[in-house]
Structures are given as structure tokens and as C-alpha cells.
Amino acid sequence: MPTYGPPFPGSSEPWQQPEQVYFEDVEEGMELPPKTKGPLTVTDMVVFSGATGDFAFIHHDREHAKGPGGLPDIILHGQCKLAFMTHVVTDWIGLEGRIKKLGGNYRGMDVVGDTVVSQGRVKRKFTENGENLVELDLWNENNRLGSTVTGSATVSLPSRSSR
Amino acid sequence: MTTDSSEFTISDELKSLVGREIDLGIAVVEAGAIAKFADAIKDPNPLYRDEEYAKGTPYGGIIAPPTFIHCFRDVGYARFNLEPLPWEKTTGLNGGNEFEIYGPMRPGDVITGKAKLVDIYARQSRSLGPMLFHIVEMTYTNQNNEMLGKQRSIGITYEAKE
């Protein structure tokens, strides 16, 4: 039985301080380093339920998820899917970048045994009211289903010239 | 899950709930809850756990991950009493969440949440039948009356099977 705490079972790597990205370094079409989570276990889902208090039965009770829920199995929480996706952004923008907006739509259900790879790509960079902003396309790729979350974010980044 | 044409008709009574606002109450951000959330999302960043490390960063101390507000089941997540529904027993799904973020939440922050029901509409799912979508906008303010963020959520309610 895995114990919890870094480095996490099913997470891609132990933590390393990511190198700070600057606005000047960003190009449209650039891909962000992906994050892999999984294969997902029942424990992963219960840990998220415990951390958030989200005890909707579809996330921990297989009999109920398949019966009254009408679902293929217990499914990963939408907010956990989104947080996996957000992890790509927080590591990329580093300590000096800021998330202005971020969101996702849940298009498919991640179940026990699935592996989820969260990914991102630079859509546009622009300056507005003196802020260096970058729009990102974000998504989670499930090994069985393809994309299970499609999302986007707007972030601000530091500039080399203002250092 | 695929949705196409809308099927059942939403009653005027249900539709009249759109625009309703509710207070979600107050919650205190705790360092332990932040670390547990970071564990659950498999993010090993010490910014969420290690005060010594966090002090040396531009944040000057531990902060919560961007979507941490979900940890508060009352303040973070609005439940409107959606009645009358055409079904006796219902279950739900989360269709999506969008955040606007103005500042990080920190240990000790006292967060006040408010929510507004902004839309209700019907959709047909191929696998799960008719569904009611409810769109809610929430705001989160700290003890200094600074708005830290907003959330827009897509809730889905449908008839429980069997």
C-alpha cells in the first residue's frame, strides 16, 4: 500500500524548482512541459474526497456510481481534473508569473486505472495595460479516451527588461 | 458524455430561480488543509507546505494552490435548492469550472463566499437521458474585504437510474 507525501505514487517526478520563464522567451505554439498522473487508484480518488470534503458517491462508491449514477465506474472529480491541469500552469509560470483566469470543461470521465497527461500550448502573447499576458490552451489526455478536459488560461509573466 | 438537442421543458417556477443570490458563509484557510489539497492533486511544490521556503519567495509565505477554494464544501461550492424537478431521485455531475484569480489565499485568511444562479437550461445526454444544467457564479472575499477570486461552475442534475 503506497503512503502519501512527496514524491507521490503515480506522479511523474519529484519536485524541482522550475526555471523562471520570461515573456520574451515565449513563442506562440510553444508547448508547456506536461504532467502525468496515474494510473489512478481508488485511493487517489478517496484522498481527493478527504482533502476537499467532496463525498459525492460517484467518486468512491462503485456500486452507486454504476447503479443510480448510471456511470461506467467511480469517476475522478472534475475539480481534481482541473487541478491536475492547473499544475502544468503553476510550474510553468514559476514564482513570478500569475494566473489571471483559468478554466476547463469536463468532456470525458477518468476512471480507476486510467492515466491522465495534462498538457498546454501557448495560443497568444500580448501586452495590455502594461501587463505581459499569455493565453494558453490546456487539456487533459486520458490514455483510453483522448481528451477528457479542454480548458484555457490567461497568465501574466515577468519581463527580462523590467528586472 | 455527449449532449445534443434539448428535450424536457423547464417549468416557469424553476426558471424563476435564475438571478437568485445566496450567502455561502465563512471559512478559515488552514495550512494543514492546503497541504492536504496539494497532496491530493499530486503537486509536490513546497510553496504549499514549507513556510521557510515560502518566506524566501515573492509570496513571502505559504499560499494555497489556485483552485483550493473547492476544499470548502459550503463556501467553495454553491447548492441552490432547484425545485420543482421532474424527477423523484436525482444525482449530479460537474460540467466545468472557470476561475478568475485576483490574489492567493493564505493560511489564516477568513473567506466569505457569495453565489448567484445565472442560468438554467436543459440538454439531452445520449447515455444518461435528459439533464438540467445550472450555471452558478461565486465570489470569494477575504477578511480585508479584498476580492480574491470568482468562480463560474456548470452543475448538471439528472434522474438517478433504477
Short mmCIF file of C-alpha atoms in Angstrom, two decimals:
data_model
loop_
_atom_site.label_atom_id
_atom_site.label_comp_id
_atom_site.label_asym_id
_atom_site.label_seq_id
_atom_site.Cartn_x
_atom_site.Cartn_y
_atom_site.Cartn_z
CA MET A 1 0.00 0.00 0.00
CA PRO A 2 1.55 3.31 -1.01
CA THR A 3 1.91 6.01 1.62
CA TYR A 4 1.13 9.62 0.74
CA GLY A 5 3.55 12.52 0.68
CA PRO A 6 6.08 13.65 -1.91
CA PRO A 7 7.08 12.06 -4.22
CA PHE A 8 3.56 10.82 -4.83
CA PRO A 9 2.61 7.41 -6.19
CA GLY A 10 1.53 7.91 -9.78
CA SER A 11 3.04 11.38 -10.13
CA SER A 12 5.64 11.85 -12.81
CA GLU A 13 8.58 13.20 -10.83
CA PRO A 14 9.77 14.65 -7.50
CA TRP A 15 9.63 18.43 -7.20
CA GLN A 16 12.35 20.61 -8.66
CA GLN A 17 12.33 24.40 -8.71
CA PRO A 18 11.33 25.14 -12.31
CA GLU A 19 13.43 27.69 -14.17
CA GLN A 20 11.60 31.05 -14.38
CA VAL A 21 10.06 31.69 -17.80
CA TYR A 22 10.08 35.30 -19.11
CA PHE A 23 7.66 36.95 -21.51
CA GLU A 24 10.46 37.48 -24.09
CA ASP A 25 11.14 33.72 -24.20
CA VAL A 26 7.55 32.80 -25.06
CA GLU A 27 6.50 31.99 -28.63
CA GLU A 28 3.04 31.22 -29.90
CA GLY A 29 2.65 27.48 -30.46
CA MET A 30 5.18 26.65 -27.76
CA GLU A 31 4.27 23.57 -25.66
CA LEU A 32 4.38 23.53 -21.86
CA PRO A 33 6.06 20.62 -20.03
CA PRO A 34 3.29 18.02 -19.45
CA LYS A 35 2.37 16.40 -16.12
CA THR A 36 1.43 12.72 -15.88
CA LYS A 37 -0.86 11.42 -13.11
CA GLY A 38 -1.75 7.78 -12.80
CA PRO A 39 -2.58 5.03 -13.30
CA LEU A 40 -5.32 6.38 -10.99
CA THR A 41 -6.30 4.28 -7.98
CA VAL A 42 -9.41 4.27 -5.78
CA THR A 43 -7.08 5.65 -3.09
CA ASP A 44 -6.28 8.70 -5.28
CA MET A 45 -9.98 9.50 -5.55
CA VAL A 46 -10.63 8.95 -1.84
CA VAL A 47 -7.64 11.15 -0.94
CA PHE A 48 -9.15 13.97 -3.04
CA SER A 49 -12.57 13.42 -1.44
CA GLY A 50 -10.95 13.59 2.01
CA ALA A 51 -8.98 16.72 1.21
CA THR A 52 -11.99 18.56 -0.18
CA GLY A 53 -14.94 17.03 1.67
CA ASP A 54 -16.49 16.15 -1.69
CA PHE A 55 -18.06 12.83 -0.77
CA ALA A 56 -20.47 12.57 -3.70
CA PHE A 57 -20.87 8.78 -4.03
CA ILE A 58 -19.85 8.72 -7.70
CA HIS A 59 -16.24 9.33 -6.58
CA HIS A 60 -15.83 6.47 -4.08
CA ASP A 61 -18.76 4.01 -4.18
CA ARG A 62 -18.58 1.76 -7.26
CA GLU A 63 -21.99 0.13 -6.68
CA HIS A 64 -23.72 3.51 -6.53
CA ALA A 65 -21.72 5.04 -9.38
CA LYS A 66 -22.69 2.18 -11.71
CA GLY A 67 -26.26 1.84 -10.38
CA PRO A 68 -28.12 5.09 -9.63
CA GLY A 69 -25.31 7.15 -11.18
CA GLY A 70 -25.51 5.27 -14.50
CA LEU A 71 -21.73 5.73 -14.87
CA PRO A 72 -19.08 3.28 -16.18
CA ASP A 73 -17.28 3.20 -12.78
CA ILE A 74 -16.36 5.61 -9.99
CA ILE A 75 -15.05 8.72 -11.72
CA LEU A 76 -12.38 11.30 -10.95
CA HIS A 77 -13.71 14.62 -9.56
CA GLY A 78 -14.00 17.46 -12.06
CA GLN A 79 -12.12 19.76 -9.70
CA CYS A 80 -9.30 17.19 -9.44
CA LYS A 81 -9.09 17.01 -13.25
CA LEU A 82 -8.90 20.80 -13.31
CA ALA A 83 -6.26 20.90 -10.55
CA PHE A 84 -4.12 18.37 -12.48
CA MET A 85 -4.37 20.70 -15.49
CA THR A 86 -3.59 23.75 -13.32
CA HIS A 87 -0.37 22.07 -12.12
CA VAL A 88 1.04 22.42 -15.67
CA VAL A 89 0.43 26.17 -15.47
CA THR A 90 1.70 26.84 -11.94
CA ASP A 91 5.00 25.05 -12.63
CA TRP A 92 5.43 26.83 -15.98
CA ILE A 93 4.76 30.40 -14.77
CA GLY A 94 7.05 29.87 -11.77
CA LEU A 95 7.22 32.09 -8.71
CA GLU A 96 6.93 35.38 -10.65
CA GLY A 97 4.07 34.56 -13.01
CA ARG A 98 0.41 34.90 -12.03
CA ILE A 99 -2.75 33.15 -13.20
CA LYS A 100 -5.44 35.69 -14.13
CA LYS A 101 -8.06 33.28 -15.46
CA LEU A 102 -8.24 29.52 -15.75
CA GLY A 103 -10.97 27.04 -16.51
CA GLY A 104 -11.95 23.75 -18.05
CA ASN A 105 -14.92 21.81 -19.35
CA TYR A 106 -15.18 18.15 -18.43
CA ARG A 107 -15.73 16.16 -21.62
CA GLY A 108 -14.98 12.60 -20.57
CA MET A 109 -14.77 10.50 -17.43
CA ASP A 110 -11.45 9.37 -15.97
CA VAL A 111 -11.83 6.10 -14.05
CA VAL A 112 -9.63 3.81 -11.91
CA GLY A 113 -6.67 2.50 -13.94
CA ASP A 114 -6.58 5.47 -16.32
CA THR A 115 -3.52 7.64 -16.77
CA VAL A 116 -4.04 11.37 -17.30
CA VAL A 117 -1.48 13.59 -19.02
CA SER A 118 -2.12 17.31 -18.55
CA GLN A 119 -0.79 19.49 -21.35
CA GLY A 120 -0.69 23.06 -22.58
CA ARG A 121 0.29 25.21 -25.53
CA VAL A 122 0.80 28.96 -25.98
CA LYS A 123 -2.06 30.39 -28.02
CA ARG A 124 -1.23 34.10 -27.99
CA LYS A 125 1.05 36.61 -26.27
CA PHE A 126 0.18 40.27 -25.94
CA THR A 127 0.63 43.33 -23.73
CA GLU A 128 -2.35 45.07 -22.16
CA ASN A 129 -2.31 47.94 -19.63
CA GLY A 130 1.40 47.35 -19.13
CA GLU A 131 0.94 43.67 -18.31
CA ASN A 132 2.65 40.90 -20.26
CA LEU A 133 -0.09 38.38 -20.87
CA VAL A 134 -0.12 34.91 -22.38
CA GLU A 135 -3.17 32.89 -23.37
CA LEU A 136 -2.83 29.13 -23.06
CA ASP A 137 -4.79 26.23 -24.48
CA LEU A 138 -4.90 23.45 -21.91
CA TRP A 139 -6.18 19.90 -21.95
CA ASN A 140 -6.01 16.53 -20.20
CA GLU A 141 -5.31 13.48 -22.32
CA ASN A 142 -6.70 10.18 -20.98
CA ASN A 143 -4.90 7.05 -22.24
CA ARG A 144 -8.19 5.34 -23.22
CA LEU A 145 -10.44 8.22 -24.27
CA GLY A 146 -8.28 11.02 -25.57
CA SER A 147 -9.15 14.47 -24.27
CA THR A 148 -11.26 14.45 -21.07
CA VAL A 149 -10.81 18.14 -20.19
CA THR A 150 -10.46 21.07 -22.55
CA GLY A 151 -9.51 24.34 -20.96
CA SER A 152 -7.68 27.61 -21.22
CA ALA A 153 -5.89 30.14 -19.07
CA THR A 154 -4.58 33.68 -19.18
CA VAL A 155 -1.38 34.30 -17.23
CA SER A 156 0.91 37.26 -16.69
CA LEU A 157 4.67 36.76 -16.91
CA PRO A 158 7.66 38.82 -15.78
CA SER A 159 9.78 40.59 -18.37
CA ARG A 160 13.58 40.38 -18.57
CA SER A 161 13.69 44.10 -19.38
CA SER A 162 11.99 45.11 -16.13
CA ARG A 163 14.50 43.27 -13.95
CA MET B 1 -20.93 12.26 -22.26
CA THR B 2 -22.46 13.79 -25.35
CA THR B 3 -25.26 16.31 -25.33
CA ASP B 4 -27.29 17.35 -28.33
CA SER B 5 -30.85 18.66 -28.55
CA SER B 6 -32.71 19.92 -25.52
CA GLU B 7 -35.64 17.70 -24.58
CA PHE B 8 -37.69 18.36 -21.47
CA THR B 9 -39.16 21.77 -20.84
CA ILE B 10 -38.07 23.75 -17.80
CA SER B 11 -41.01 24.95 -15.74
CA ASP B 12 -41.53 28.68 -15.22
CA GLU B 13 -41.23 28.08 -11.49
CA LEU B 14 -37.76 26.57 -11.91
CA LYS B 15 -36.72 29.22 -14.43
CA SER B 16 -37.75 31.96 -11.97
CA LEU B 17 -34.88 30.89 -9.68
CA VAL B 18 -32.41 32.44 -12.13
CA GLY B 19 -30.97 35.59 -10.59
CA ARG B 20 -31.29 34.30 -7.02
CA GLU B 21 -28.33 35.12 -4.77
CA ILE B 22 -27.24 33.28 -1.63
CA ASP B 23 -24.57 33.73 1.06
CA LEU B 24 -22.25 30.73 1.27
CA GLY B 25 -20.95 31.61 4.75
CA ILE B 26 -17.44 31.97 6.09
CA ALA B 27 -14.44 29.62 6.12
CA VAL B 28 -10.93 29.85 7.60
CA VAL B 29 -7.97 28.80 5.42
CA GLU B 30 -5.72 26.39 7.34
CA ALA B 31 -2.13 25.39 6.46
CA GLY B 32 -2.94 21.72 7.02
CA ALA B 33 -5.86 21.86 4.61
CA ILE B 34 -3.62 23.50 1.97
CA ALA B 35 -1.01 20.73 2.32
CA LYS B 36 -3.68 18.02 2.11
CA PHE B 37 -5.12 19.55 -1.04
CA ALA B 38 -1.62 19.76 -2.59
CA ASP B 39 -1.08 16.07 -1.71
CA ALA B 40 -4.41 15.11 -3.29
CA ILE B 41 -3.59 16.84 -6.58
CA LYS B 42 -0.08 15.28 -6.53
CA ASP B 43 1.72 18.62 -6.60
CA PRO B 44 4.92 18.41 -4.51
CA ASN B 45 5.63 22.19 -4.61
CA PRO B 46 6.99 23.35 -1.19
CA LEU B 47 5.24 26.72 -1.69
CA TYR B 48 2.12 24.94 -0.40
CA ARG B 49 3.80 23.29 2.62
CA ASP B 50 7.14 24.71 3.74
CA GLU B 51 6.99 28.12 5.45
CA GLU B 52 10.78 28.55 5.44
CA TYR B 53 10.95 28.01 1.69
CA ALA B 54 7.84 30.11 1.01
CA LYS B 55 9.22 33.07 3.02
CA GLY B 56 12.08 33.36 0.53
CA THR B 57 9.73 33.58 -2.48
CA PRO B 58 7.92 36.66 -3.85
CA TYR B 59 4.80 35.42 -1.98
CA GLY B 60 6.56 35.82 1.41
CA GLY B 61 4.80 32.78 2.90
CA ILE B 62 2.73 29.70 2.20
CA ILE B 63 -0.12 30.16 -0.28
CA ALA B 64 -2.90 27.83 -1.41
CA PRO B 65 -2.99 26.34 -4.94
CA PRO B 66 -5.15 28.38 -7.38
CA THR B 67 -8.31 26.23 -7.17
CA PHE B 68 -8.07 25.49 -3.42
CA ILE B 69 -11.44 27.15 -2.73
CA HIS B 70 -13.08 23.83 -3.70
CA CYS B 71 -11.91 22.50 -0.31
CA PHE B 72 -14.70 24.43 1.39
CA ARG B 73 -17.82 22.40 0.72
CA ASP B 74 -20.08 25.23 1.80
CA VAL B 75 -18.20 28.40 0.89
CA GLY B 76 -16.49 26.96 -2.18
CA TYR B 77 -19.46 25.30 -3.77
CA ALA B 78 -22.99 26.65 -4.06
CA ARG B 79 -26.01 24.38 -3.82
CA PHE B 80 -29.21 26.01 -4.86
CA ASN B 81 -32.42 24.26 -4.00
CA LEU B 82 -33.54 23.50 -7.56
CA GLU B 83 -37.25 22.77 -7.30
CA PRO B 84 -39.53 21.60 -8.66
CA LEU B 85 -37.66 18.95 -10.67
CA PRO B 86 -39.43 16.44 -12.93
CA TRP B 87 -37.65 13.52 -11.18
CA GLU B 88 -38.11 11.88 -7.80
CA LYS B 89 -34.47 10.85 -7.25
CA THR B 90 -31.60 12.78 -8.76
CA THR B 91 -27.84 12.63 -8.99
CA GLY B 92 -25.30 15.11 -10.32
CA LEU B 93 -22.15 15.76 -12.30
CA ASN B 94 -19.76 18.68 -12.61
CA GLY B 95 -19.64 20.02 -16.19
CA GLY B 96 -16.89 22.58 -15.78
CA ASN B 97 -15.32 25.32 -13.68
CA GLU B 98 -13.73 28.64 -14.55
CA PHE B 99 -11.77 30.83 -12.17
CA GLU B 100 -10.74 34.45 -12.17
CA ILE B 101 -7.93 34.93 -9.69
CA TYR B 102 -7.01 38.29 -8.13
CA GLY B 103 -4.79 37.09 -5.28
CA PRO B 104 -3.72 33.92 -3.45
CA MET B 105 -5.41 32.51 -0.35
CA ARG B 106 -3.11 32.23 2.66
CA PRO B 107 -3.23 30.37 5.99
CA GLY B 108 -5.37 32.36 8.44
CA ASP B 109 -7.47 34.05 5.76
CA VAL B 110 -11.16 34.25 6.54
CA ILE B 111 -13.08 33.80 3.31
CA THR B 112 -16.65 34.91 2.69
CA GLY B 113 -18.44 33.38 -0.27
CA LYS B 114 -21.45 34.55 -2.24
CA ALA B 115 -23.21 32.84 -5.12
CA LYS B 116 -25.66 33.77 -7.85
CA LEU B 117 -27.64 31.40 -10.07
CA VAL B 118 -27.13 32.88 -13.54
CA ASP B 119 -28.72 30.34 -15.91
CA ILE B 120 -30.71 27.12 -16.13
CA TYR B 121 -31.18 25.09 -19.31
CA ALA B 122 -31.96 21.56 -20.48
CA ARG B 123 -29.82 19.20 -22.55
CA GLN B 124 -30.17 15.62 -23.69
CA SER B 125 -27.35 13.15 -22.91
CA ARG B 126 -27.17 10.02 -25.08
CA SER B 127 -26.14 7.82 -22.17
CA LEU B 128 -27.79 9.49 -19.16
CA GLY B 129 -31.01 10.98 -20.58
CA PRO B 130 -32.39 14.49 -20.04
CA MET B 131 -30.21 16.75 -17.94
CA LEU B 132 -30.68 20.06 -16.17
CA PHE B 133 -27.70 22.41 -16.41
CA HIS B 134 -27.35 25.15 -13.79
CA ILE B 135 -24.74 27.87 -14.07
CA VAL B 136 -23.57 29.50 -10.84
CA GLU B 137 -21.20 32.42 -10.30
CA MET B 138 -19.40 32.69 -6.98
CA THR B 139 -17.21 35.35 -5.40
CA TYR B 140 -14.66 34.94 -2.60
CA THR B 141 -13.61 37.84 -0.37
CA ASN B 142 -11.06 37.85 2.48
CA GLN B 143 -11.12 39.47 5.94
CA ASN B 144 -9.74 42.75 4.49
CA ASN B 145 -12.65 42.92 2.07
CA GLU B 146 -10.33 42.13 -0.86
CA MET B 147 -11.91 40.00 -3.55
CA LEU B 148 -9.50 37.08 -4.14
CA GLY B 149 -11.38 35.32 -6.87
CA LYS B 150 -14.50 34.38 -8.77
CA GLN B 151 -15.70 31.02 -9.95
CA ARG B 152 -18.26 30.06 -12.58
CA SER B 153 -19.47 26.47 -12.36
CA ILE B 154 -21.56 24.28 -14.64
CA GLY B 155 -23.68 21.96 -12.49
CA ILE B 156 -25.57 19.02 -14.03
CA THR B 157 -28.55 17.27 -12.41
CA TYR B 158 -30.22 14.16 -13.87
CA GLU B 159 -32.52 11.36 -12.83
CA ALA B 160 -30.97 8.59 -10.73
CA LYS B 161 -31.17 5.23 -12.55
CA GLU B 162 -33.05 2.04 -11.43
#
